[in-house]
Short mmCIF file of C-alpha atoms in Angstrom, two decimals:
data_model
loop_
_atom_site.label_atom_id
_atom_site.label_comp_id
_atom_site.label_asym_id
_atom_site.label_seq_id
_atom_site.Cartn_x
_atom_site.Cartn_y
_atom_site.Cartn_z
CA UNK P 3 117.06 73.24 153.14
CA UNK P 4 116.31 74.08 156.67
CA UNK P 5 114.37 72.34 159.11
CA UNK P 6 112.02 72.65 162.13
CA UNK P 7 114.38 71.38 164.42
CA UNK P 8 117.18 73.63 162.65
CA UNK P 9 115.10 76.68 163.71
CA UNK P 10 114.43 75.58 167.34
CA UNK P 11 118.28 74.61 167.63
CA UNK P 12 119.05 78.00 166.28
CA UNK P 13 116.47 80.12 168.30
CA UNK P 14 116.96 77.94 171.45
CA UNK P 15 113.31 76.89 171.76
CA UNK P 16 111.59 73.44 171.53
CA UNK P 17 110.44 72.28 168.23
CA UNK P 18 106.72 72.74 169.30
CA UNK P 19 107.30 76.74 170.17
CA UNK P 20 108.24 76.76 166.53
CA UNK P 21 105.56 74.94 165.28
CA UNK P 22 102.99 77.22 167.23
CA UNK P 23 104.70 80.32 166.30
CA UNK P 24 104.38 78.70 162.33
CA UNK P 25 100.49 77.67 162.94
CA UNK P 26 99.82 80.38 165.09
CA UNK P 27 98.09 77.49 167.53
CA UNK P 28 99.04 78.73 171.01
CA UNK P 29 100.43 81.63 172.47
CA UNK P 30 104.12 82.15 172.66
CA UNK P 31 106.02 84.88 174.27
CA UNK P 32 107.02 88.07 172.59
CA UNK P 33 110.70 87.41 173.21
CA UNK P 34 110.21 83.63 171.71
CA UNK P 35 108.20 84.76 168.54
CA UNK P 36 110.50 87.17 168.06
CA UNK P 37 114.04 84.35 168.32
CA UNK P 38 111.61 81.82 166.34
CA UNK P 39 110.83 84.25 163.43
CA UNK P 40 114.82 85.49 163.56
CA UNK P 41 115.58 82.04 163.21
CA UNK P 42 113.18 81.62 160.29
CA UNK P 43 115.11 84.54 157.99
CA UNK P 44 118.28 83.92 158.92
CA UNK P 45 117.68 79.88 157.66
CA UNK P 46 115.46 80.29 155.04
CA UNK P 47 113.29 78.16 156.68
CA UNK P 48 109.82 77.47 154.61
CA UNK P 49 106.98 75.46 156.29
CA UNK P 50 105.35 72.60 154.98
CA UNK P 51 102.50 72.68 153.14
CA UNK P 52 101.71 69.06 153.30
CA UNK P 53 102.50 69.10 157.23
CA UNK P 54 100.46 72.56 157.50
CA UNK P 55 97.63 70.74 155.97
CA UNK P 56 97.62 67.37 157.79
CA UNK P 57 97.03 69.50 161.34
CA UNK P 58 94.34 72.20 159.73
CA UNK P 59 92.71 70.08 157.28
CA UNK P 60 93.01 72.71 154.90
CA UNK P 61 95.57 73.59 152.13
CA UNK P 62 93.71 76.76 150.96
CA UNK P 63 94.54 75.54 147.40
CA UNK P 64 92.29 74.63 144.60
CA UNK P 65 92.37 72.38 141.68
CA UNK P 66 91.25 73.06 138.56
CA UNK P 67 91.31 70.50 135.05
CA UNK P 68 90.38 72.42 131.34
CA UNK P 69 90.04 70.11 128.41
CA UNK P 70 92.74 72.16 126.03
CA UNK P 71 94.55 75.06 127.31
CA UNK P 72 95.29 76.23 123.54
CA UNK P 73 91.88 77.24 123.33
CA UNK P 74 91.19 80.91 124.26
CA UNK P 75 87.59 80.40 125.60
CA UNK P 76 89.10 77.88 128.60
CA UNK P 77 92.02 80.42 128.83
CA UNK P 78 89.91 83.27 130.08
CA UNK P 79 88.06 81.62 132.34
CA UNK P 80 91.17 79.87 133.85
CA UNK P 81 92.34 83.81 133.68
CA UNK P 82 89.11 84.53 136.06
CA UNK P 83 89.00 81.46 138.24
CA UNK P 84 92.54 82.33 139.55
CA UNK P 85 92.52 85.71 139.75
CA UNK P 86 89.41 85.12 142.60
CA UNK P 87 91.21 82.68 144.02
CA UNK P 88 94.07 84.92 144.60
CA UNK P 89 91.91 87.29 146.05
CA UNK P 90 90.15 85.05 148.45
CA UNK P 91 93.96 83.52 149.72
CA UNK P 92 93.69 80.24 147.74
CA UNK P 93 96.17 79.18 145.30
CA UNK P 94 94.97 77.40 142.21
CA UNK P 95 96.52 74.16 140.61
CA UNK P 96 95.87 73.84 136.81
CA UNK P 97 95.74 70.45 134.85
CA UNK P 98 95.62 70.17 131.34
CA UNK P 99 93.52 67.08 129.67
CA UNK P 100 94.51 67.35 126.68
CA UNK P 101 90.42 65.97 125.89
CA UNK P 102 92.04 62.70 126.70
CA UNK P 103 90.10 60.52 129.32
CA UNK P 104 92.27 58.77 130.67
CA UNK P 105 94.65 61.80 131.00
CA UNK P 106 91.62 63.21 132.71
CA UNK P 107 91.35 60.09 135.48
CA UNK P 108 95.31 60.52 136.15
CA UNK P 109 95.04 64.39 136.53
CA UNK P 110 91.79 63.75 139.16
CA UNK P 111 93.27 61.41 141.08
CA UNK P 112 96.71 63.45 141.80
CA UNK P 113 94.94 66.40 142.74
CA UNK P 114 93.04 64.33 145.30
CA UNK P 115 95.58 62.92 146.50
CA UNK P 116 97.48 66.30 147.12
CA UNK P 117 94.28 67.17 149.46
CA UNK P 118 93.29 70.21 147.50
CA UNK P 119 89.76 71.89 148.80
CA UNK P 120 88.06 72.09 146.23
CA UNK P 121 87.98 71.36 142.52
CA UNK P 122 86.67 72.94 139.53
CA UNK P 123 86.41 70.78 136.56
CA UNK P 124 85.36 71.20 132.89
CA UNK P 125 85.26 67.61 131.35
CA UNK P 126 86.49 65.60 128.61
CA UNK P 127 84.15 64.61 125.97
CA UNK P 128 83.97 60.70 126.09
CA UNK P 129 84.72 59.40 129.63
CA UNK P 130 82.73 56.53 130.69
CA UNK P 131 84.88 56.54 134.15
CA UNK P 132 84.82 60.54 135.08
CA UNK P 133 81.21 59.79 136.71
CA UNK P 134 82.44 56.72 139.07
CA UNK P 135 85.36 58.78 139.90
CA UNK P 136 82.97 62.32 140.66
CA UNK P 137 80.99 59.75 142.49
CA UNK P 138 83.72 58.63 144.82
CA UNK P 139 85.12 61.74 145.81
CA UNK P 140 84.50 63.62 149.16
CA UNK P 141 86.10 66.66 147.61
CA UNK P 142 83.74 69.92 146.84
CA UNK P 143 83.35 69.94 143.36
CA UNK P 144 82.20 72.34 140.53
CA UNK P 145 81.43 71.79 137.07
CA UNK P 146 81.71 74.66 134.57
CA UNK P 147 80.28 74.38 130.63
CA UNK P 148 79.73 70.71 130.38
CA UNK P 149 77.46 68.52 132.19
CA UNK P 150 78.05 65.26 133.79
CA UNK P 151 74.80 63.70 134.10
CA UNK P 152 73.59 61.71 137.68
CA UNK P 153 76.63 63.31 139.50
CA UNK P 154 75.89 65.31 142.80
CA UNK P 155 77.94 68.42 142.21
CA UNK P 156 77.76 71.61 141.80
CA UNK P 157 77.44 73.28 138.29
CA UNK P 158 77.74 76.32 136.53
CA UNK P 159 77.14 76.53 132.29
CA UNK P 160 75.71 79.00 130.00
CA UNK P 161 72.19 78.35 128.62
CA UNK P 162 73.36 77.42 125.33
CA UNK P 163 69.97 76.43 123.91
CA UNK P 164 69.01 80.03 123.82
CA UNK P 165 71.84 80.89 122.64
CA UNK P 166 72.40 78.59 119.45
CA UNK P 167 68.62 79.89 118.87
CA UNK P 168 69.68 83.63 119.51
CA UNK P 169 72.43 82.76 116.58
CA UNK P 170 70.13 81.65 114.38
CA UNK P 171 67.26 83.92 115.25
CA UNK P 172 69.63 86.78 114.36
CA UNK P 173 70.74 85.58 110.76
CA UNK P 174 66.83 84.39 110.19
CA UNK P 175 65.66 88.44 110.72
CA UNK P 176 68.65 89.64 108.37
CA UNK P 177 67.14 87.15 105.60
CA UNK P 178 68.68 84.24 105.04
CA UNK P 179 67.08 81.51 104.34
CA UNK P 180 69.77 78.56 104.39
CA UNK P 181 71.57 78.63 107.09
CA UNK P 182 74.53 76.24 108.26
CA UNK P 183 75.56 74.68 111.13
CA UNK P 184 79.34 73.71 112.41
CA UNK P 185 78.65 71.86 115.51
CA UNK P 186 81.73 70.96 117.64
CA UNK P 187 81.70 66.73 118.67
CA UNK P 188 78.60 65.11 118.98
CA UNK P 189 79.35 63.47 122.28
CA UNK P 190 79.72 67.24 123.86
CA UNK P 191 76.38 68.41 125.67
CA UNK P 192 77.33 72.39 124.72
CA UNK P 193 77.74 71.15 121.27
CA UNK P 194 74.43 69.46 120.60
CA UNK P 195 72.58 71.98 122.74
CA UNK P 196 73.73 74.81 120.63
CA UNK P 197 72.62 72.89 117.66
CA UNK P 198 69.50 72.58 118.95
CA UNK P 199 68.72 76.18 119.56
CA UNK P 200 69.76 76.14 115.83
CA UNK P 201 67.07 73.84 114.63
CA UNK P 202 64.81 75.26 117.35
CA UNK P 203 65.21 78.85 115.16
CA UNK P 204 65.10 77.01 111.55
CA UNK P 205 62.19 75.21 112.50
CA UNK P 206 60.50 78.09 114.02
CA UNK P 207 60.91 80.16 110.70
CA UNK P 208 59.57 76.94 108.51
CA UNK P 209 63.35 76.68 107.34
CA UNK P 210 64.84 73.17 106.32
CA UNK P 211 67.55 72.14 108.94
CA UNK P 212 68.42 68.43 106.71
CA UNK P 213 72.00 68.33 105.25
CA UNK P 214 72.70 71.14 106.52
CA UNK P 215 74.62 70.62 109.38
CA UNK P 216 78.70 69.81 110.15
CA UNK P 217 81.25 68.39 112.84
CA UNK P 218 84.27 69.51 113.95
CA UNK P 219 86.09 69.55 116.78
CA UNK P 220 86.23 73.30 118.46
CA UNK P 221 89.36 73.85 117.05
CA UNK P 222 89.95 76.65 114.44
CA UNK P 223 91.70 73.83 111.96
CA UNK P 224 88.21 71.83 112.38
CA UNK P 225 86.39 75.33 111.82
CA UNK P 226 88.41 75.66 108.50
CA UNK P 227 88.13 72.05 107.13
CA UNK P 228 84.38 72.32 107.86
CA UNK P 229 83.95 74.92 105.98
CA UNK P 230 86.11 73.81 103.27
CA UNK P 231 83.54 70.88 102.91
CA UNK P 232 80.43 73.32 102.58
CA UNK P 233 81.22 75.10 100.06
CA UNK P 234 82.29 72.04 97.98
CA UNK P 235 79.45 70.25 99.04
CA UNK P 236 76.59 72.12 96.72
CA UNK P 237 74.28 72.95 99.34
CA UNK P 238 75.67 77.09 98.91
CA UNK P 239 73.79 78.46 102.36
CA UNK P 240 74.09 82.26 102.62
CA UNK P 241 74.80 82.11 106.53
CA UNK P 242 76.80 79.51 108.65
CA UNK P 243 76.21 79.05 112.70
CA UNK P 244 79.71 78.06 114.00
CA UNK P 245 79.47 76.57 117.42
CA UNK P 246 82.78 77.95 119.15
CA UNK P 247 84.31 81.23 117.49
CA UNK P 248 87.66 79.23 117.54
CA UNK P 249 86.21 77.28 114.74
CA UNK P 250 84.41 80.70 113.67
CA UNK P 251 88.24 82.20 112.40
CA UNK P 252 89.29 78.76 111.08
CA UNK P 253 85.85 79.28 109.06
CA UNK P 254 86.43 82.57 108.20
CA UNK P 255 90.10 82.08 107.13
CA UNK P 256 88.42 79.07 104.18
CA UNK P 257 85.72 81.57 103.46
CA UNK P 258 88.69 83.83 102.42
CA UNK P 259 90.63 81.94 100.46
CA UNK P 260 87.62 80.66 98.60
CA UNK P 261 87.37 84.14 97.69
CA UNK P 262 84.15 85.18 99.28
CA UNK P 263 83.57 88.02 100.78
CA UNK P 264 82.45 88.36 104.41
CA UNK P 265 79.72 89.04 105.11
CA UNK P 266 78.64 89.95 101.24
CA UNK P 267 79.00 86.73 100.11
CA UNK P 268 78.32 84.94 103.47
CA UNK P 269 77.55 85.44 106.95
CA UNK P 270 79.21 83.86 109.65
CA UNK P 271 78.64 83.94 113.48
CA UNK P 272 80.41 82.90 116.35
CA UNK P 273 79.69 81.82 119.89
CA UNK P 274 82.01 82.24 123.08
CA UNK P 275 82.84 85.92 122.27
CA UNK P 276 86.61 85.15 123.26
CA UNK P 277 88.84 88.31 123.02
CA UNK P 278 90.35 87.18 119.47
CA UNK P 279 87.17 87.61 117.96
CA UNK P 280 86.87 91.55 118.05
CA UNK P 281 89.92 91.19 116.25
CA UNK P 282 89.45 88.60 113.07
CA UNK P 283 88.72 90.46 109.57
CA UNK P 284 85.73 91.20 109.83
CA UNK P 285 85.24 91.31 113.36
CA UNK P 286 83.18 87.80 114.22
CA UNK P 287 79.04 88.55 115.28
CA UNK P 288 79.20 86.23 118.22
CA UNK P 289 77.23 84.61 121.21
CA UNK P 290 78.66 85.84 124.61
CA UNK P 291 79.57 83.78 127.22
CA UNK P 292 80.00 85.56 131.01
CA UNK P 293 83.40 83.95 131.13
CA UNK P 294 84.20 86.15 134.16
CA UNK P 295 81.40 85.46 136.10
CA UNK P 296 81.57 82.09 135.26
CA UNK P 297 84.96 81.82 136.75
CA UNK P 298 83.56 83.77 140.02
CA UNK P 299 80.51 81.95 140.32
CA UNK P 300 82.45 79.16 140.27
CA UNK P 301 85.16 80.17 143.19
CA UNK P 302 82.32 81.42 144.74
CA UNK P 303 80.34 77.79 144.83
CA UNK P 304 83.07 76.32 145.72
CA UNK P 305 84.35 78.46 148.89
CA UNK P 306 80.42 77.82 149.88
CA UNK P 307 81.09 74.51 150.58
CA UNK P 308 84.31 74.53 151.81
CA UNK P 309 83.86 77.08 154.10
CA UNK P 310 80.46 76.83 155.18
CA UNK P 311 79.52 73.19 154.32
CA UNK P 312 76.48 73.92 152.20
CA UNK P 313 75.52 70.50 150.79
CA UNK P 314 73.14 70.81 148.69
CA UNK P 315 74.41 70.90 145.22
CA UNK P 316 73.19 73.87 143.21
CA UNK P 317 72.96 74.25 139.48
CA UNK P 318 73.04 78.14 137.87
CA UNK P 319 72.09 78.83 134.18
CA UNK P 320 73.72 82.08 132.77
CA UNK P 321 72.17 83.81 130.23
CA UNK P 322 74.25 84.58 126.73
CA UNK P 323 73.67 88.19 124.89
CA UNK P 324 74.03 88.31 121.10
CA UNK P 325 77.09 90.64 120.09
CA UNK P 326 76.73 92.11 116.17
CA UNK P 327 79.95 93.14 114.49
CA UNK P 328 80.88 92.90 111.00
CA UNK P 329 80.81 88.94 109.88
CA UNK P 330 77.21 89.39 109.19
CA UNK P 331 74.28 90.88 107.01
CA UNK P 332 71.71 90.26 104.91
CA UNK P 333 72.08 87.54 102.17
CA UNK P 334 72.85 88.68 98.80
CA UNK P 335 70.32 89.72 96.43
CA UNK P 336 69.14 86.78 94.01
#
């Protein structure tokens, strides 16, 4: 591979005319520019990044850490965060955790080191070490979807609250009367705030809330062992919250082969409103999360900082919007 001094041997210039030409840092003569760049096709010659960035402080490139890439919902937002980065000349680095913490700490501390600008990070569930790390880090930050509490960073979610209690308020005015829950982990702040908008709704309407509520893990295998265990466990609800809609199909798919029918026998709604669910049989009722705007906002924060050295850490609550389709109705007649 080519070098700087291979292009100043071969245009006949010093090393430091090619390095202004590169960095546009000084002005060079037409005739010069014109060898330098000459010298730069004909070689091949690519510039260092890590050079580029030691002199401008900058390496217009952004790092980014999801907690499962398999899962749609994190998909589409990674989909949004890089298209704006793309358009505002950053490139975007993408680390998969896997919802392992300690993968998490490796993946942090790499993309530090590499000197990115900025990072955008949605975390693992159980990390006892992801808030001394956030603490030590002189790197602009965003959070997206979960919270890590006492850390000085920006932080972008959906109010998900309201919208467990829009999910339940919507399956309470159809009818039912027992209504499930599938929660994702405990440990997860979207996952216990969604449940809470659930009992929020139940308790509003006088309904009973008590053994009615399941775990899983926000995958659709979890969605589809969960449900497995409701409908052997007795309890019979006519209506189940899920918590993601990837556990929403997994649900839907044990509803199935239990033989029920959708939403005759049981309704079922969602919460994400990820592309795949327009598309399950029925078509999934579901909680919708701006995942484009999420992914701007996010960009957006960041660039903020890096750009214009805001410091002040801000903290934006986006609203969710019921979607109806198909997956529910009202409960069967006694």
């Amino acid at each position: 591979m080519a070098s700087i001094k291979d292009v100043a041997r071969h245009a006949n210039v010093s090393i430091s005319t090619v390095s202004h030409v590169v960095n546009r840092t000084r002005f060079v003569s037409d005739k010069a520019r014109q060898d330098v760049e000459t010298a730069i096709r004909a070689l091949g010659y690519v510039p260092s990044a890590v050079a580029r960035s030691l002199k401008s402080n900058t390496t217009r490139t952004l790092g980014m850490l999801i907690p499962n890439c398999s899962n749609p919902y994190f998909a589409e937002i990674v989909r949004s965060v890089e298209d704006h980065c793309f358009a505002s000349g950053y490139t975007l680095i993408l680390c998969n955790t896997d919802d392992e913490p300690l993968r998490q700490s490796v993946y942090l501390k790499v993309l530090a080191e590499k000197r990115v600008d900025g990072l955008i990070i949605i975390s693992t569930g159980e990390d006892s070490d992801l808030h001394d790390l956030l603490q030590g880090l002189t790197t602009p930050t965003v959070l997206l979807d979960r919270e890590v509490t006492h850390v000085h960073c920006d932080l972008v979610e959906t109010a998900n609250v309201q919208g467990g209690q829009m999910a339940a308020e919507h399956l309470v005015a159809l009818g039912h009367r027992r209504i499930a829950c599938i929660g994702g982990p405990a440990d997860l702040s979207p996952s216990a705030q969604r449940i809470q908008g659930w009992r929020n709704a139940l308790a509003a309407a006088e309904l009973e809330a008590n053994d009615l509520l399941w775990h899983s893990d926000f995958s659709s295998q979890g969605g589809f062992t969960a449900m497995q265990e409701i409908l052997q466990s007795g309890q019979q609800p006519t209506a189940v919250f899920v918590c993601n809609d990837l556990m929403g199909i997994g649900a839907l798919s044990a509803a199935h082969e239990a033989g029920l029918r959708i939403p005759q026998d049981l309704s079922v709604i969602g919460f994400d409103d990820i592309e795949l669910a327009r598309f399950t049989s029925p078509p999934l009722t579901t909680i919708v999360q701006p995942k484009q705007r999420i992914g701007m906002l996010a960009v957006d924060m960041l660039l903020e900082r890096i750009q214009g050295g805001r410091l002040d850490a801000k903290q934006v609550l986006l609203q969710p919007e019921l979607i109806v389709r198909a997956s529910t109705a009202s409960p069967p007649s006694p």
